[in-house]
Amino acid sequence: MNFKTFGNIGAPALLLIPGLGVSYEIFRPLIGMLEDRFHVIAVQVDGFTLNRHTEFTSIDDQARQVVEYINESLGGHLDIAYGLSLGGKILSRILERNEVTIEHAILDAAPLLPLPRWLVGPLKYLQCANVWSCYHWTGFWRWVFHSHYFDVLLDECKKTYPFGGSKAVLDGYTSVYTTKLESISGQDIHYWYGTKESFVAKPQVRHLKTLYPDTKIEIFKGMNHGQILVDNPEEVASRITRMQYEQDIIDTSID
């Protein structure tokens, strides 16, 4: 794991953790909008690094490495942390460890619950085929795994796949979906998801609410997994800026 930094040291610290199969560069548009007001730290998760071979270890090991960085480089304090999907899972474990201070935490479609064990194997190979298809880009796989923002994910997966390969995807998926968040500590925790992923997201939200009743739920109409970041980084930038400087984000409730 390593950390890419942008903006001005001394400004509010913003940590960004990407999802499975993609690098920190998925945050590039967002970073460009925020680096004038934040000290931005973008994580390169093991197994999904650029230009060097790494192996994914586990969610807990990734969380440990981030905690060590925060303690050593930021005095144990973050103003805002934003984790996307797998990155949100890592962030949830950081909050569970409760060894650093994070003023505001955003879990974007983070998987907090395990899948049934019988389902983990088939789905992790399906996900691996999904990422493989991004890299190899054949017409058949595009048809099978297409989504409306596929081209962005294609570009990102093609960057990281040569350095972690299928093993990183399989190991990452296994670690994500065989662990359960047991507790969480924080001052201001947000959970984001799109209406098109409600079936998967709502159980995560209910579980999180049992652990942290004051969680602020924000639901994006017509959006799919990670789509608010991919299609509307300016909206994400606006919410993060308001969270830090105005703190007037309105909570929306789950049915």
Coordinates of C-alpha atoms in Angstrom, one line a residue:
M1 CA 0.0 0.0 0.0
N2 CA 1.1 3.6 -0.6
F3 CA -0.4 7.0 -0.5
K4 CA -0.6 9.8 -3.1
T5 CA -0.9 13.3 -1.7
F6 CA -2.4 16.4 -3.3
G7 CA -3.2 19.9 -2.2
N8 CA -1.8 21.8 0.7
I9 CA -0.4 20.3 3.9
G10 CA -2.1 22.2 6.7
A11 CA -5.5 22.3 5.0
P12 CA -8.2 19.9 6.3
A13 CA -7.1 16.3 5.6
L14 CA -9.3 14.2 3.3
L15 CA -8.6 10.5 2.8
L16 CA -9.9 8.7 -0.3
I17 CA -10.0 4.8 -0.5
P18 CA -11.0 3.3 -3.8
G19 CA -13.0 0.2 -4.5
L20 CA -12.1 -3.3 -5.7
G21 CA -10.4 -3.5 -9.1
V22 CA -9.6 0.1 -9.5
S23 CA -6.8 2.5 -8.5
Y24 CA -6.8 5.8 -6.7
E25 CA -7.1 7.4 -10.1
I26 CA -10.8 6.9 -10.1
F27 CA -10.8 9.9 -7.7
R28 CA -8.8 12.1 -10.2
P29 CA -11.8 14.3 -11.2
L30 CA -12.8 14.7 -7.5
I31 CA -9.2 15.5 -6.4
G32 CA -9.0 18.2 -9.0
M33 CA -12.1 19.8 -7.5
L34 CA -10.9 19.6 -3.9
E35 CA -7.2 20.0 -3.8
D36 CA -7.3 23.8 -3.5
R37 CA -9.3 23.4 -0.1
F38 CA -8.0 20.1 1.3
H39 CA -4.9 18.1 1.9
V40 CA -6.0 15.1 -0.1
I41 CA -4.5 11.6 0.6
A42 CA -5.5 8.9 -2.0
V43 CA -4.8 5.3 -1.0
Q44 CA -3.4 2.7 -3.4
V45 CA -4.8 -0.5 -2.0
D46 CA -2.6 -3.6 -2.2
G47 CA -3.4 -5.7 -5.2
F48 CA -4.7 -2.6 -7.1
T49 CA -1.6 -0.4 -7.3
L50 CA -0.2 1.1 -10.5
N51 CA 3.1 0.3 -12.1
R52 CA 4.2 -2.2 -9.4
H53 CA 3.1 -5.7 -8.5
T54 CA 1.4 -6.1 -5.1
E55 CA -0.8 -8.7 -3.5
F56 CA -4.0 -8.1 -1.6
T57 CA -3.7 -9.2 2.0
S58 CA -7.0 -8.7 3.9
I59 CA -9.4 -6.0 4.8
D60 CA -8.1 -5.8 8.3
D61 CA -4.4 -5.6 7.1
Q62 CA -5.4 -2.8 4.7
A63 CA -7.1 -1.0 7.6
R64 CA -4.0 -1.4 9.8
Q65 CA -1.8 0.1 7.2
V66 CA -4.1 3.1 6.8
V67 CA -4.2 3.6 10.6
E68 CA -0.4 3.5 10.8
Y69 CA -0.2 6.2 8.1
I70 CA -2.7 8.4 9.8
N71 CA -0.8 8.1 13.1
E72 CA 2.6 8.6 11.6
S73 CA 1.9 11.3 9.0
L74 CA -1.3 13.1 10.2
G75 CA -0.9 13.0 14.0
G76 CA -3.7 10.5 14.3
H77 CA -6.4 12.9 13.0
L78 CA -8.4 13.1 9.8
D79 CA -11.1 15.6 9.0
I80 CA -12.9 13.5 6.4
A81 CA -12.5 10.0 5.0
Y82 CA -14.4 8.7 2.0
G83 CA -14.4 5.0 1.1
L84 CA -15.9 3.6 -2.1
S85 CA -17.3 0.0 -1.9
L86 CA -14.3 -2.1 -0.8
G87 CA -12.7 1.2 0.3
G88 CA -15.8 1.8 2.5
K89 CA -15.4 -1.7 4.0
I90 CA -11.8 -0.8 4.8
L91 CA -12.9 2.5 6.3
S92 CA -15.5 0.7 8.4
R93 CA -12.8 -1.5 9.9
I94 CA -10.7 1.6 10.6
L95 CA -13.7 3.1 12.5
E96 CA -14.1 -0.3 14.3
R97 CA -10.5 -0.2 15.5
N98 CA -11.1 3.3 17.0
E99 CA -7.4 4.1 17.1
V100 CA -7.5 7.4 15.1
T101 CA -9.8 10.4 15.1
I102 CA -12.0 10.9 12.0
E103 CA -14.4 13.9 12.1
H104 CA -16.5 12.8 9.2
A105 CA -16.7 9.4 7.5
I106 CA -18.5 8.5 4.3
L107 CA -19.2 4.8 3.5
D108 CA -20.2 4.8 -0.2
A109 CA -22.1 1.5 -0.8
A110 CA -19.8 -0.3 1.7
P111 CA -20.5 -4.0 2.1
L112 CA -20.6 -4.5 5.9
L113 CA -22.2 -7.9 6.1
P114 CA -20.9 -11.3 4.9
L115 CA -22.6 -13.3 2.2
P116 CA -23.7 -16.9 2.8
R117 CA -20.6 -19.1 2.5
W118 CA -22.0 -21.1 -0.4
L119 CA -22.4 -17.9 -2.4
V120 CA -19.0 -16.4 -1.9
G121 CA -17.2 -18.8 -4.2
P122 CA -19.4 -18.5 -7.3
L123 CA -19.8 -14.7 -6.9
K124 CA -16.1 -14.0 -6.5
Y125 CA -15.4 -15.9 -9.8
L126 CA -18.2 -14.0 -11.5
Q127 CA -16.6 -10.7 -10.2
C128 CA -13.2 -11.9 -11.4
A129 CA -14.7 -12.5 -14.9
N130 CA -16.1 -9.1 -14.8
V131 CA -12.7 -7.5 -14.1
W132 CA -11.0 -9.8 -16.6
S133 CA -13.5 -8.7 -19.2
C134 CA -12.7 -5.1 -18.5
Y135 CA -9.0 -5.8 -19.2
H136 CA -9.4 -8.0 -22.2
W137 CA -12.4 -6.1 -23.7
T138 CA -14.0 -8.7 -25.9
G139 CA -17.5 -8.1 -27.4
F140 CA -19.0 -11.1 -25.6
W141 CA -17.9 -10.0 -22.1
R142 CA -18.9 -6.4 -22.8
W143 CA -22.4 -7.7 -23.5
V144 CA -22.5 -9.9 -20.4
F145 CA -21.1 -7.4 -17.9
H146 CA -22.2 -4.1 -19.5
S147 CA -23.3 -1.1 -17.4
H148 CA -24.0 2.4 -18.5
Y149 CA -20.7 3.7 -16.9
F150 CA -18.7 0.7 -18.1
D151 CA -16.2 2.7 -20.1
V152 CA -14.9 4.5 -17.0
L153 CA -14.5 1.2 -15.0
L154 CA -13.0 -0.4 -18.1
D155 CA -10.2 2.2 -18.1
E156 CA -9.6 1.9 -14.4
C157 CA -9.6 -1.9 -14.4
K158 CA -7.2 -2.0 -17.3
K159 CA -4.7 0.1 -15.3
T160 CA -4.5 -2.1 -12.3
Y161 CA -5.2 -5.6 -13.6
P162 CA -1.6 -6.3 -14.9
F163 CA -0.2 -5.6 -11.4
G164 CA -2.5 -7.7 -9.2
G165 CA -4.4 -9.9 -11.7
S166 CA -7.2 -12.3 -10.9
K167 CA -5.6 -13.2 -7.6
A168 CA -6.1 -9.7 -6.2
V169 CA -9.7 -9.7 -7.3
L170 CA -10.5 -13.1 -5.8
D171 CA -8.6 -12.5 -2.5
G172 CA -10.2 -9.0 -2.2
Y173 CA -13.7 -10.3 -2.8
T174 CA -13.3 -13.2 -0.4
S175 CA -12.1 -10.9 2.4
V176 CA -14.9 -8.4 1.8
Y177 CA -17.7 -10.9 1.9
T178 CA -16.6 -13.2 4.7
T179 CA -16.3 -10.6 7.4
K180 CA -18.9 -8.8 9.4
L181 CA -18.7 -5.3 11.0
E182 CA -19.2 -5.9 14.7
S183 CA -18.9 -2.4 16.1
I184 CA -18.2 1.1 14.9
S185 CA -17.0 4.4 16.5
G186 CA -17.2 7.8 15.0
Q187 CA -18.3 11.4 15.4
D188 CA -20.2 11.8 12.1
I189 CA -20.9 8.7 9.9
H190 CA -22.6 8.8 6.5
Y191 CA -23.7 5.9 4.4
W192 CA -24.4 6.6 0.6
Y193 CA -26.0 4.4 -2.0
G194 CA -28.0 4.6 -5.2
T195 CA -31.6 3.5 -5.6
K196 CA -30.6 1.0 -8.3
E197 CA -28.5 -0.9 -5.6
S198 CA -31.1 -0.7 -2.9
F199 CA -31.7 -4.5 -2.6
V200 CA -28.0 -4.9 -1.6
A201 CA -27.6 -1.7 0.3
K202 CA -30.6 -1.7 2.6
P203 CA -29.4 -4.7 4.7
Q204 CA -26.1 -3.0 5.1
V205 CA -27.8 0.2 6.3
R206 CA -30.0 -1.7 8.8
H207 CA -27.0 -3.4 10.3
L208 CA -25.1 -0.1 10.5
K209 CA -28.0 1.6 12.2
T210 CA -28.1 -1.0 14.9
L211 CA -24.4 -0.3 15.6
Y212 CA -24.6 3.5 15.1
P213 CA -28.2 4.8 15.3
D214 CA -27.1 8.4 14.3
T215 CA -25.8 7.3 10.9
K216 CA -26.8 9.8 8.2
I217 CA -28.3 7.9 5.2
E218 CA -28.0 9.6 1.8
I219 CA -29.8 8.0 -1.2
F220 CA -29.1 9.0 -4.8
K221 CA -32.1 8.6 -7.1
G222 CA -31.5 6.6 -10.3
M223 CA -27.9 5.8 -9.3
N224 CA -26.1 2.5 -9.3
H225 CA -23.1 1.2 -7.4
G226 CA -20.4 4.0 -7.2
Q227 CA -22.2 6.0 -9.9
I228 CA -22.4 9.2 -8.0
L229 CA -18.6 9.4 -7.9
V230 CA -18.2 8.3 -11.6
D231 CA -20.9 10.4 -13.1
N232 CA -21.2 13.3 -10.7
P233 CA -17.9 14.0 -9.0
E234 CA -18.9 17.7 -8.7
E235 CA -21.8 16.6 -6.4
V236 CA -19.5 14.5 -4.3
A237 CA -17.1 17.5 -4.1
S238 CA -19.9 19.8 -3.1
R239 CA -21.1 17.5 -0.3
I240 CA -17.6 16.9 1.1
T241 CA -16.9 20.7 1.1
R242 CA -20.2 21.4 2.8
M243 CA -19.5 18.6 5.3
Q244 CA -16.2 20.3 6.3
Y245 CA -17.1 23.9 6.0
E246 CA -20.8 24.2 6.6
Q247 CA -21.9 20.8 8.0
D248 CA -25.4 21.2 6.7
I249 CA -25.9 17.9 4.8
I250 CA -29.6 16.9 5.2
D251 CA -30.2 13.3 6.3
T252 CA -32.6 11.1 4.2
S253 CA -34.3 8.1 5.7
I254 CA -34.5 4.5 4.5
D255 CA -37.9 2.8 4.0

